[in-house]
XYZ file of N, CA and C in Angstrom:
825
model
N 21.662 -15.904 -25.905
C 21.042 -15.671 -24.811
C 21.960 -14.185 -24.127
N 21.375 -13.269 -24.176
C 22.296 -11.655 -23.580
C 22.079 -11.769 -22.167
N 20.736 -12.091 -21.525
C 19.709 -12.402 -21.037
C 19.854 -13.055 -20.106
N 19.441 -14.062 -18.852
C 18.868 -15.188 -17.932
C 16.882 -15.239 -17.861
N 16.928 -16.424 -19.147
C 15.420 -15.906 -18.403
C 15.267 -15.384 -17.134
N 16.085 -15.010 -16.402
C 15.128 -14.728 -14.814
C 15.098 -13.278 -14.809
N 15.049 -12.915 -16.001
C 14.722 -10.813 -16.484
C 12.976 -11.926 -17.061
N 13.105 -12.745 -17.590
C 11.294 -12.740 -17.705
C 10.608 -13.504 -16.596
N 11.212 -14.197 -15.876
C 10.101 -14.401 -14.831
C 10.226 -13.594 -13.734
N 10.717 -12.133 -13.792
C 10.671 -11.003 -13.144
C 10.577 -9.970 -13.515
N 9.742 -9.921 -14.778
C 9.176 -8.384 -16.020
C 8.178 -8.091 -14.972
N 8.216 -7.280 -14.216
C 7.671 -6.556 -13.530
C 5.991 -7.353 -12.963
N 6.004 -8.518 -12.143
C 5.568 -9.520 -12.243
C 5.719 -9.863 -10.122
N 5.040 -8.950 -9.498
C 4.687 -9.288 -7.759
C 3.679 -10.538 -7.996
N 3.807 -11.060 -6.409
C 3.327 -12.503 -6.038
C 2.225 -12.459 -5.376
N 0.742 -12.821 -6.050
C -0.422 -12.547 -4.999
C -0.486 -13.426 -4.148
N -0.342 -12.716 -2.922
C -0.307 -14.425 -1.757
C -1.531 -14.217 -1.465
N -2.012 -15.888 -1.816
C -3.385 -16.244 -1.395
C -3.472 -17.133 0.275
N -4.131 -16.052 0.821
C -4.516 -16.353 1.831
C -5.904 -16.693 2.828
N -6.012 -17.223 3.377
C -7.453 -18.406 3.651
C -8.584 -16.740 4.980
N -8.012 -16.037 5.303
C -8.755 -15.149 6.290
C -8.556 -14.440 5.760
N -8.132 -13.863 5.264
C -7.696 -12.223 4.704
C -6.830 -12.373 3.161
N -7.951 -10.716 2.828
C -6.974 -10.697 1.189
C -6.370 -10.537 0.846
N -6.294 -9.738 -0.560
C -5.564 -8.648 -0.832
C -4.285 -8.558 -0.589
N -3.103 -9.043 -0.316
C -2.064 -9.792 -0.230
C -0.878 -10.078 -1.516
N -0.283 -9.085 -1.492
C 1.000 -9.270 -2.616
C 2.774 -8.668 -2.074
N 3.012 -9.896 -2.813
C 4.067 -9.593 -2.142
C 5.285 -8.534 -3.221
N 5.876 -7.507 -3.185
C 5.899 -6.157 -4.248
C 7.553 -7.315 -4.826
N 7.813 -7.651 -3.805
C 9.376 -8.502 -4.577
C 9.687 -8.632 -6.113
N 10.059 -9.107 -7.403
C 9.675 -8.956 -8.996
C 10.045 -8.177 -9.436
N 9.156 -6.921 -8.998
C 9.041 -5.562 -9.629
C 10.472 -5.155 -10.422
N 10.508 -4.767 -12.036
C 11.475 -4.497 -12.026
C 12.134 -2.727 -12.364
N 12.948 -2.156 -11.607
C 13.717 -0.325 -11.694
C 13.767 -0.169 -12.404
N 14.204 1.258 -13.165
C 13.952 1.605 -14.711
C 15.380 1.366 -14.862
N 15.989 1.299 -13.777
C 17.314 0.755 -13.893
C 18.254 -0.704 -14.466
N 17.167 -1.753 -14.049
C 17.118 -3.356 -14.737
C 17.476 -3.975 -13.570
N 17.095 -3.371 -11.879
C 17.240 -3.604 -10.964
C 15.887 -4.830 -10.789
N 16.004 -5.624 -9.502
C 14.930 -6.331 -8.666
C 14.741 -5.945 -7.816
N 13.520 -6.105 -7.066
C 13.057 -5.771 -5.733
C 12.899 -7.133 -5.158
N 13.789 -7.264 -4.409
C 13.703 -8.696 -3.896
C 12.619 -9.170 -2.917
N 12.409 -10.558 -3.389
C 11.169 -11.036 -2.914
C 11.355 -10.689 -1.133
N 10.099 -11.061 -0.519
C 10.134 -11.526 0.786
C 10.020 -10.137 1.772
N 10.787 -9.087 1.579
C 10.664 -7.927 1.984
C 9.212 -7.169 2.342
N 8.837 -7.034 1.185
C 7.803 -5.511 1.130
C 6.797 -6.554 1.140
N 5.898 -6.615 1.674
C 4.239 -6.794 1.578
C 3.232 -6.121 2.099
N 1.875 -5.736 1.037
C 1.016 -5.126 1.148
C 0.001 -5.683 0.990
N -0.894 -5.393 2.872
C -2.448 -6.092 2.723
C -3.031 -5.787 3.204
N -4.039 -6.154 4.119
C -5.070 -5.181 5.108
C -5.392 -5.778 6.362
N -5.786 -5.384 7.052
C -6.052 -5.892 8.261
C -5.692 -6.749 8.665
N -5.694 -7.591 9.726
C -4.828 -9.110 10.076
C -5.821 -9.779 11.012
N -7.145 -8.928 11.419
C -7.974 -9.599 12.485
C -8.346 -10.627 12.308
N -8.399 -11.290 11.367
C -9.346 -12.212 10.830
C -8.603 -13.473 9.961
N -7.283 -13.378 10.837
C -5.902 -13.619 9.941
C -6.281 -16.049 10.637
N -5.763 -16.612 9.811
C -6.215 -17.456 10.616
C -4.814 -17.984 11.227
N -4.632 -19.567 11.735
C -3.360 -20.376 11.658
C -2.377 -21.264 10.515
N -3.364 -20.849 9.354
C -2.788 -21.571 7.875
C -2.026 -20.134 7.529
N -2.487 -19.111 7.385
C -2.325 -17.967 7.110
C -0.910 -17.554 7.329
N -1.120 -17.827 9.260
C 0.030 -16.952 9.842
C 1.445 -17.863 9.811
N 1.123 -19.437 9.501
C 2.436 -20.787 8.986
C 2.758 -19.623 7.572
N 2.190 -19.638 6.589
C 2.093 -19.349 5.475
C 2.882 -17.614 5.311
N 3.017 -16.891 6.853
C 3.281 -15.660 6.184
C 5.154 -16.132 6.598
N 5.537 -16.420 7.692
C 6.019 -17.028 8.971
C 7.159 -18.037 7.969
N 6.688 -18.546 7.860
C 7.686 -19.716 6.782
C 7.977 -19.631 5.676
N 7.505 -19.139 4.912
C 7.597 -18.974 3.405
C 7.862 -17.411 3.399
N 7.569 -16.285 4.069
C 7.510 -14.977 3.190
C 8.664 -14.705 4.400
N 8.728 -15.024 4.855
C 9.599 -14.748 6.122
C 9.606 -13.319 7.360
N 7.319 -13.156 7.938
C 7.194 -12.103 8.005
C 7.898 -11.735 9.322
N 8.387 -11.023 9.722
C 8.805 -10.061 11.521
C 8.330 -9.093 11.385
N 8.078 -8.376 10.552
C 7.846 -6.785 11.709
C 6.165 -6.655 10.495
N 5.479 -6.254 11.218
C 3.946 -5.529 10.574
C 3.652 -3.719 11.057
N 3.410 -3.021 10.186
C 2.976 -1.253 10.299
C 1.509 -1.657 9.896
N 0.803 -0.643 11.079
C -0.402 -1.247 11.156
C -0.382 0.615 10.679
N -0.448 0.745 9.744
C -1.203 2.257 9.431
C -2.481 3.144 9.462
N -3.180 1.975 10.428
C -4.789 2.841 11.018
C -4.638 3.654 11.939
N -5.269 4.217 12.463
C -5.791 5.034 13.821
C -5.906 4.055 14.621
N -5.255 5.160 16.028
C -5.785 3.970 17.070
C -7.711 3.495 17.642
N -8.450 4.680 16.976
C -9.317 3.953 17.487
C -9.914 2.909 15.760
N -9.488 2.774 15.024
C -9.630 1.606 14.197
C -8.820 0.430 15.272
N -7.935 0.862 15.333
C -6.846 -0.368 15.705
C -7.597 -1.266 17.169
N -8.469 -0.620 17.631
C -9.240 -0.860 19.224
C -10.714 -1.641 18.681
N -10.974 -1.372 16.954
C -12.438 -1.550 16.988
C -12.211 -3.718 16.468
N -11.252 -3.216 15.349
C -10.701 -4.254 15.034
C -8.937 -4.724 14.519
N -8.558 -5.134 16.367
C -6.700 -4.769 16.034
C -6.022 -6.405 15.740
N -5.063 -6.163 14.942
C -4.288 -7.341 14.253
C -3.937 -8.380 15.393
N -4.184 -9.736 14.935
C -3.790 -10.722 15.641
C -2.424 -10.460 16.442
N -2.663 -11.009 17.074
C -0.782 -11.388 17.733
C -0.246 -12.583 16.939
N 0.864 -12.205 16.502
C 1.502 -13.531 16.508
C 2.793 -12.883 16.710
N 2.986 -14.418 17.362
C 4.985 -14.506 18.204
C 5.721 -14.635 17.109
N 7.046 -13.768 17.204
C 8.030 -13.797 16.921
C 7.699 -12.383 15.546
N 6.756 -11.822 15.861
C 6.307 -10.846 14.806
C 5.686 -9.525 15.478
N 6.677 -8.345 15.284
C 6.511 -7.070 16.123
C 5.160 -6.500 15.471
N 4.291 -5.225 15.638
C 3.393 -4.953 15.399
C 4.195 -3.237 15.354
N 4.456 -2.294 14.757
C 4.446 -1.390 15.431
C 3.201 0.194 14.638
N 2.540 0.980 15.127
C 1.561 1.198 15.245
C 1.994 2.633 14.648
N 2.410 3.125 12.910
C 1.995 4.191 12.588
C 0.848 4.854 11.728
N 0.140 5.539 12.214
C -0.943 5.959 11.901
C -0.939 6.768 10.891
N -1.660 7.187 9.708
C -0.931 7.920 8.802
C -2.397 9.084 9.018
N -3.793 8.909 9.781
C -4.417 9.978 9.980
C -4.131 10.329 11.624
N -4.510 11.335 11.382
C -4.508 11.688 13.128
C -6.136 11.528 12.888
N -6.238 11.146 14.253
C -8.163 10.725 15.154
C -9.159 12.005 14.710
N -8.228 13.865 14.400
C -9.113 14.422 14.654
C -9.528 14.021 13.078
N -9.082 13.344 12.004
C -8.458 13.675 10.690
C -8.679 12.667 10.325
N -9.300 11.571 10.818
C -9.905 10.282 10.131
C -10.799 10.269 9.440
N -12.213 10.936 9.749
C -12.783 11.151 9.555
C -13.386 10.762 7.803
N -12.032 11.926 7.694
C -11.821 11.844 6.092
C -12.205 10.479 5.057
N -11.370 9.504 5.787
C -11.040 8.557 5.140
C -12.825 7.719 4.815
N -12.257 6.680 3.168
C -13.628 6.075 3.231
C -13.178 5.150 4.132
N -12.261 4.760 4.820
C -11.993 3.647 4.999
C -12.914 3.519 7.191
N -13.031 4.759 7.355
C -13.845 4.189 8.343
C -15.217 3.945 8.089
N -15.810 3.341 9.516
C -17.176 2.968 9.146
C -18.436 3.840 9.113
N -18.905 3.462 6.873
C -20.068 4.168 6.967
C -21.232 3.879 8.085
N -21.720 4.846 8.446
C -22.519 4.705 9.715
C -24.464 4.778 8.869
N -24.327 5.722 7.918
C -25.409 5.958 7.734
C -25.488 6.406 5.637
N -26.087 6.612 4.932
C -26.208 7.070 4.137
C -25.792 8.503 3.556
N -26.565 9.021 4.940
C -25.816 10.810 5.230
C -24.243 11.466 5.010
N -23.840 9.755 5.124
C -22.871 9.736 5.554
C -21.864 9.388 4.593
N -22.454 9.012 3.466
C -22.163 8.495 1.845
C -21.841 9.637 1.565
N -23.093 10.888 1.385
C -23.028 11.918 0.810
C -22.397 13.125 1.436
N -21.556 12.743 2.328
C -21.243 14.010 2.510
C -19.732 13.194 2.243
N -19.039 12.180 2.210
C -17.934 11.878 1.884
C -16.747 12.705 0.179
N -16.187 13.178 1.003
C -15.512 13.845 -0.044
C -14.781 12.891 -1.173
N -14.546 13.605 -2.652
C -13.959 13.476 -3.237
C -13.109 12.098 -3.470
N -12.603 10.750 -3.957
C -11.918 10.506 -3.583
C -9.960 11.070 -3.705
N -10.265 11.711 -4.918
C -8.915 12.010 -5.165
C -8.667 13.400 -3.909
N -9.579 14.071 -3.099
C -9.331 14.833 -2.352
C -9.019 14.291 -1.315
N -9.401 12.426 -0.985
C -8.642 12.289 0.151
C -7.293 11.848 0.037
N -6.916 11.682 -1.463
C -5.340 10.881 -1.913
C -4.385 12.133 -1.638
N -5.297 13.300 -2.221
C -4.323 14.549 -2.201
C -4.348 15.162 -0.656
N -4.465 15.074 0.249
C -5.443 14.808 1.787
C -3.784 14.268 2.991
N -4.133 12.940 1.808
C -2.580 12.087 2.635
C -1.134 12.241 2.472
N -1.177 13.030 1.867
C 0.269 14.206 1.133
C 0.836 15.538 1.948
N 0.079 15.845 2.362
C -0.433 17.132 3.072
C -0.545 17.653 4.461
N -0.241 18.756 4.882
C -0.685 19.067 6.462
C 0.154 17.529 7.344
N -0.622 17.401 8.608
C -0.373 16.473 9.263
C 0.023 15.004 8.872
N -1.003 14.986 7.374
C -0.539 13.415 7.303
C 0.924 13.505 6.838
N 1.662 14.325 5.729
C 2.729 14.727 5.249
C 3.561 13.751 6.126
N 3.541 14.388 7.539
C 4.832 13.735 8.636
C 4.788 11.989 8.755
N 3.551 12.286 9.094
C 3.144 10.419 9.146
C 3.662 9.618 8.479
N 3.229 10.119 6.857
C 3.686 9.590 5.828
C 4.983 9.140 5.726
N 5.851 10.655 5.827
C 7.383 10.367 5.965
C 8.107 9.576 6.849
N 7.147 9.775 7.441
C 7.583 8.916 9.331
C 8.120 7.082 8.778
N 6.737 6.597 8.302
C 6.408 5.473 7.631
C 7.683 4.750 6.574
N 7.521 5.840 6.176
C 8.615 5.600 5.475
C 10.541 5.240 5.297
N 10.459 6.482 6.404
C 12.127 6.348 7.215
C 12.294 4.966 7.625
N 11.049 4.184 8.116
C 11.147 3.559 9.213
C 11.444 2.175 8.821
N 10.389 2.049 7.431
C 10.580 1.065 6.992
C 11.991 1.118 6.229
N 12.149 2.157 5.455
C 13.227 1.647 4.347
C 14.965 1.733 5.097
N 14.728 2.443 6.097
C 16.163 2.085 7.305
C 15.940 1.379 8.807
N 15.053 0.019 8.664
C 15.118 -0.935 9.004
C 16.226 -1.476 8.877
N 16.683 -2.288 9.486
C 17.926 -3.791 9.736
C 17.021 -4.867 9.025
N 18.016 -5.354 8.167
C 17.513 -6.910 7.576
C 16.837 -7.834 7.988
N 17.205 -7.991 9.277
C 17.076 -9.143 10.514
C 15.257 -8.924 10.598
N 14.554 -7.052 10.295
C 13.156 -6.897 10.283
C 12.373 -8.035 9.412
N 12.664 -7.897 8.371
C 12.140 -8.430 7.799
C 11.860 -9.489 7.195
N 10.526 -9.924 6.604
C 9.684 -9.157 6.304
C 8.972 -8.389 6.190
N 8.711 -6.808 5.743
C 7.507 -6.157 6.491
C 6.709 -6.808 6.115
N 4.891 -6.200 6.636
C 3.592 -6.520 6.009
C 3.655 -5.260 6.577
N 3.074 -4.096 5.550
C 2.392 -2.767 6.303
C 0.533 -2.685 5.231
N -0.245 -2.168 6.138
C -1.770 -2.197 5.560
C -1.702 -1.036 6.342
N -3.227 -1.262 6.209
C -4.158 -0.341 6.379
C -5.776 -1.291 6.349
N -6.682 -0.389 6.633
C -8.539 -1.667 6.474
C -8.349 -2.740 4.766
N -8.324 -1.805 4.032
C -8.683 -2.421 2.610
C -7.336 -3.151 2.140
N -6.020 -2.602 2.760
C -5.121 -2.619 1.880
C -5.317 -1.514 0.268
N -5.864 -0.830 0.408
C -5.950 0.497 -1.095
C -5.355 1.845 -0.829
N -6.416 2.328 0.337
C -5.768 4.372 0.132
C -4.368 4.142 0.690
N -4.323 3.789 1.636
C -2.854 4.089 2.641
C -2.451 3.121 2.410
N -2.381 2.008 2.634
C -1.255 1.210 2.205
C -1.494 1.169 0.098
N -2.014 2.003 0.047
C -1.350 2.035 -1.889
C -0.629 3.442 -1.647
N -0.538 4.334 -1.163
C 0.246 5.622 -1.144
C 1.675 5.266 -0.605
N 1.598 4.570 0.469
C 2.263 4.041 0.740
C 3.560 3.084 0.088
N 3.374 2.268 -0.238
C 2.910 0.853 -1.756
C 4.435 2.262 -3.169
N 3.106 2.977 -3.389
C 3.968 3.975 -4.739
C 4.801 4.607 -3.894
N 5.346 4.721 -3.302
C 6.146 5.863 -2.868
C 7.366 5.017 -2.312
N 6.978 4.384 -1.542
C 8.471 2.979 -1.595
C 9.137 3.055 -2.754
N 7.851 2.097 -3.305
C 8.356 1.639 -4.861
C 8.678 3.440 -5.666
N 8.435 3.809 -5.559
C 9.450 5.407 -6.555
C 10.837 5.785 -6.000
N 10.582 5.717 -4.785
C 12.107 5.831 -3.832
C 12.806 4.557 -4.689
N 12.775 3.619 -4.830
C 13.413 1.947 -4.871
C 13.699 2.579 -6.784
N 12.981 2.917 -7.261
C 13.117 3.514 -8.266
C 12.257 2.581 -9.780
N 10.624 2.503 -9.501
C 10.459 1.598 -9.990
C 9.352 2.463 -10.798
N 8.800 2.568 -12.021
C 8.824 3.604 -12.882
C 6.959 3.361 -12.465
N 6.171 5.104 -13.545
C 5.088 5.090 -12.616
C 3.973 4.241 -13.458
N 4.374 3.734 -14.601
C 2.888 2.667 -15.319
C 3.592 1.023 -14.135
N 4.334 0.626 -13.947
C 3.998 -0.596 -12.757
C 3.595 -0.416 -11.475
N 3.211 1.325 -11.067
C 3.705 1.416 -9.855
C 1.384 1.638 -9.728
N 0.960 1.930 -10.999
C -0.063 1.648 -10.811
C -0.652 0.772 -11.230
N -0.149 -0.036 -11.684
C -0.442 -1.410 -12.209
C -0.899 -2.330 -10.814
N 0.513 -1.981 -10.107
C 0.394 -2.369 -8.750
C -0.748 -1.895 -7.981
N -1.265 -0.648 -7.363
C -2.353 -0.068 -7.125
C -3.475 -1.101 -8.001
N -3.767 -1.134 -8.909
C -4.998 -1.582 -9.750
C -5.348 -2.742 -9.081
N -4.448 -3.603 -8.627
C -4.417 -4.488 -8.963
C -5.317 -5.428 -7.214
N -5.395 -4.251 -6.554
C -6.591 -4.237 -4.947
C -8.058 -4.840 -6.086
N -8.373 -4.144 -7.161
C -9.624 -4.271 -7.634
C -9.853 -5.926 -7.725
N -9.380 -6.470 -8.520
C -9.795 -8.318 -7.702
C -10.349 -8.617 -7.218
N -10.357 -8.173 -5.570
C -10.522 -8.133 -4.698
C -12.031 -7.303 -3.854
N -11.677 -6.446 -4.125
C -12.846 -5.420 -4.411
C -14.041 -5.240 -5.446
N -13.415 -5.870 -6.674
C -14.857 -5.684 -7.495
C -16.329 -5.821 -6.871
N -16.231 -7.389 -6.262
C -16.982 -7.420 -5.912
C -18.401 -6.694 -4.960
N -17.331 -6.292 -4.126
C -17.902 -5.335 -2.879
C -18.271 -4.168 -3.034
N -17.804 -3.310 -4.357
C -18.175 -2.325 -5.207
C -19.486 -2.515 -5.626
N -19.406 -3.200 -6.538
C -20.406 -4.155 -7.471
C -21.687 -4.010 -6.300
N -21.544 -4.870 -5.387
C -22.788 -5.022 -4.212
C -23.812 -3.548 -3.597
N -22.419 -2.609 -3.400
C -22.400 -1.193 -3.171
C -23.353 -0.178 -3.837
N -22.882 -1.063 -5.084
C -24.182 0.313 -6.372
C -25.301 -0.730 -6.376
N -25.612 -1.620 -6.423
C -26.549 -2.407 -6.361
C -27.626 -1.359 -5.421
N -26.783 -2.133 -3.978
C -28.101 -1.543 -3.162
C -28.467 -0.662 -3.095
N -27.469 0.248 -3.214
C -27.870 2.472 -3.254
C -29.148 2.439 -3.736
N -28.806 1.882 -5.528
C -29.502 2.106 -6.371
C -30.546 1.536 -6.103
N -31.032 0.189 -5.770
C -32.403 -0.507 -5.325
C -32.897 0.298 -3.906
N -32.049 1.445 -3.115
C -32.275 1.444 -1.977
C -33.291 3.331 -2.728
N -32.331 3.996 -2.425
C -32.242 5.469 -3.485
C -32.129 5.299 -5.013
N -32.694 4.607 -5.881
C -32.937 4.811 -6.987
C -31.849 6.360 -7.759
N -30.598 5.904 -7.113
C -29.761 7.435 -7.763
C -28.784 7.110 -7.920
N -28.895 7.152 -9.642
C -27.576 6.017 -10.262
C -26.054 7.284 -9.861
N -26.153 8.551 -9.198
C -25.049 9.658 -9.501
C -23.971 8.689 -7.952
N -25.548 8.846 -6.317
C -25.329 7.925 -6.028
C -24.053 6.484 -5.166
N -25.127 6.123 -6.470
C -24.608 4.551 -6.102
C -23.224 4.888 -7.059
N -23.314 5.188 -8.128
C -21.634 5.421 -8.649
C -20.668 6.017 -8.011
N -20.800 6.784 -7.003
C -20.260 7.814 -6.668
C -19.837 6.580 -5.213
N -20.234 5.831 -4.705
C -20.133 5.109 -3.525
C -18.903 3.755 -3.800
N -19.546 3.374 -5.466
C -18.724 2.468 -6.071
C -17.519 2.468 -5.973
N -16.805 4.124 -6.551
C -15.826 4.170 -6.753
C -15.524 4.752 -5.359
N -15.292 4.927 -4.217
C -15.428 4.511 -3.033
C -14.253 3.120 -2.719
N -14.845 1.617 -3.154
C -14.099 1.036 -3.055
C -13.264 0.463 -3.979
N -13.507 1.379 -5.140
C -12.697 0.832 -6.102
C -11.107 1.620 -6.245
N -9.938 0.618 -6.959
C -9.334 1.804 -6.892
C -8.557 2.073 -8.314
N -8.919 3.845 -8.576
C -8.899 4.429 -9.958
C -7.521 5.259 -10.078
N -6.940 4.974 -11.095
C -5.610 5.564 -11.370
C -5.524 6.574 -10.778
N -6.720 7.557 -11.362
C -7.154 9.033 -10.412
C -6.291 9.101 -9.384
N -7.070 7.952 -8.758
C -6.578 8.358 -7.175
C -5.423 8.656 -7.029
N -4.420 7.767 -7.502
C -3.044 7.600 -6.695
C -2.341 8.672 -7.492
N -2.707 8.808 -8.651
C -1.483 10.095 -9.407
C -2.531 11.423 -8.705
N -3.514 11.992 -7.929
C -3.788 12.400 -7.350
C -2.849 12.765 -5.702
N -2.047 12.019 -5.175
C -1.222 12.191 -4.399
C -0.094 12.198 -4.840
N 0.350 11.806 -6.145
C 2.120 11.887 -6.775
C 2.146 13.181 -7.572
N 0.513 13.381 -7.786
C 0.932 14.759 -8.479
C 0.731 15.671 -7.744
N 0.344 15.873 -6.614
C 0.356 16.417 -5.578
C 2.136 17.489 -4.721
N 2.336 16.001 -4.414
C 4.022 15.721 -4.096
C 4.945 16.433 -5.291
N 4.722 16.407 -6.534
C 5.195 16.649 -7.549
C 5.453 18.327 -7.755
N 3.470 18.625 -7.461
C 3.138 20.342 -7.539
C 3.889 20.509 -6.019
N 3.935 20.170 -5.324
C 4.636 20.698 -4.106
C 6.564 21.009 -3.694
N 6.783 20.054 -3.971
C 8.129 19.804 -4.514
C 8.897 19.936 -5.441
N 8.410 19.733 -6.506
C 8.949 20.285 -8.330
C 8.976 18.650 -8.455
N 9.118 17.775 -7.934
C 8.854 16.445 -8.169
C 9.443 15.386 -7.118
N 8.906 14.197 -7.819
C 9.217 13.066 -6.491
C 11.120 12.788 -5.933
N 11.648 13.129 -6.607
C 12.912 13.134 -5.846
C 13.510 14.128 -5.369
N 13.049 15.290 -5.007
C 12.971 16.618 -4.607
C 12.470 15.918 -3.346
N 11.269 15.070 -3.237
C 10.307 15.545 -2.266
C 11.151 14.548 -1.180
N 11.579 13.253 -2.256
C 12.423 12.241 -1.269
C 14.121 13.068 -0.522
N 14.305 13.966 -1.684
C 15.627 14.304 -0.699
C 15.288 15.756 0.108
N 14.467 16.050 0.269
C 14.369 17.255 1.050
C 13.672 16.325 2.420
N 12.660 15.759 2.352
C 12.267 15.076 3.487
C 12.477 13.786 3.669
N 12.993 12.975 3.356
C 13.777 12.184 3.707
C 15.473 12.120 4.450
N 15.514 12.897 3.552
C 16.778 13.473 3.920
C 18.522 12.984 4.164
N 18.051 11.565 3.174
C 19.453 10.630 3.002
C 21.035 10.877 1.785
N 21.248 10.740 2.966
C 22.995 11.033 2.079
C 22.156 10.042 0.674
N 23.987 10.431 -0.160
C 24.278 9.431 -1.644
C 24.303 7.991 -1.340
N 25.776 8.174 -0.053
C 25.511 7.017 0.502
C 24.461 5.933 1.071
N 24.009 7.087 2.423
C 22.534 6.007 2.872
C 21.225 5.458 1.552
N 20.991 6.251 0.485
C 20.149 5.970 -0.506
C 20.946 4.622 -1.310
N 22.077 4.319 -1.579
C 22.834 3.667 -1.927
C 23.205 2.178 -1.304
N 22.849 2.630 0.093
C 23.124 1.180 1.150
C 21.486 0.757 0.606
N 20.591 1.773 0.812
C 19.224 1.872 0.953
C 18.352 0.338 0.133
N 18.804 1.041 -1.439
C 18.757 0.175 -2.419
C 18.949 -1.006 -2.873
N 20.621 -0.857 -1.906
C 20.834 -3.003 -2.465
C 20.654 -3.550 -1.186
N 20.162 -3.421 -0.622
C 19.025 -3.641 0.760
C 18.436 -4.729 -0.025
N 17.261 -3.698 -0.992
C 16.250 -3.836 -1.397
C 16.316 -4.795 -2.574
N 17.205 -4.348 -3.169
C 17.573 -4.667 -4.990
C 18.198 -5.467 -5.386
N 18.253 -6.766 -6.457
C 18.809 -7.249 -7.257
C 19.638 -6.943 -8.086
N 20.957 -7.011 -9.039
C 20.912 -6.976 -10.051
C 20.524 -8.322 -10.806
N 20.137 -8.036 -12.486
C 19.602 -9.550 -13.293
C 20.516 -9.590 -13.721
N 20.225 -11.391 -13.351
C 21.751 -12.019 -13.591
C 22.338 -12.193 -15.079
N 23.020 -12.306 -16.405
C 23.332 -12.051 -16.964
C 24.117 -13.644 -16.947
N 23.476 -14.044 -18.046
C 24.041 -15.600 -18.661
C 25.229 -15.649 -19.493
N 26.070 -16.922 -19.188
C 27.041 -16.415 -19.889
C 27.810 -16.987 -20.863
């Protein structure tokens, strides 16, 4: 054996966190980078709003996953409607991706009528919007904050409402910066479908019965689902605007080579070889 069995255990498998009150939580630890390093566990956890978190969930996240910080990506209005539960010893940082005046473009804003559904933009447009204009600087602020945080502030949970769109782009960019390949990033993004597939199907059937409009029903189903084209729209836009993701990170994060290495060493472990 040239590589210890640890390599197999960490061959791009993250841990799904099974909670009682909230869903779509996973520890990104265990994902492998293109240079053969491993993302440390109990550092980066993606999820959904903690509005309905139970005491069991709190104990699990604090005691097993060392939860210390929460980054809430929702707007202030969303937070006021369904605030995260306060957890002793855990800090909450409000860092919205959408500004209030542009929040209406988000699928995660509460849908109040059929007319609202009909007027919603394509999901690809939403994902482009998240990495352009005012949203881009908000995304960069979140990335800098998480990447440069002291070790004592980890683990971080970062979340929006459903844990798909805003959470998805932050996860994709964090993993890209740390050196995880595109296919693995998309695989992580698509794991959300395990939690939203039933809701998406119910929305499809409901709209079909109500409006008897297959095109509209199909469109609404897609708003609930994670699809490769959505996350690719964000990443492709950044590559178009900056030439590459590496150029995006160099220009917008502006880390020195030494800082970049220090950050990666904080998040990544080497695969141990057997003797």
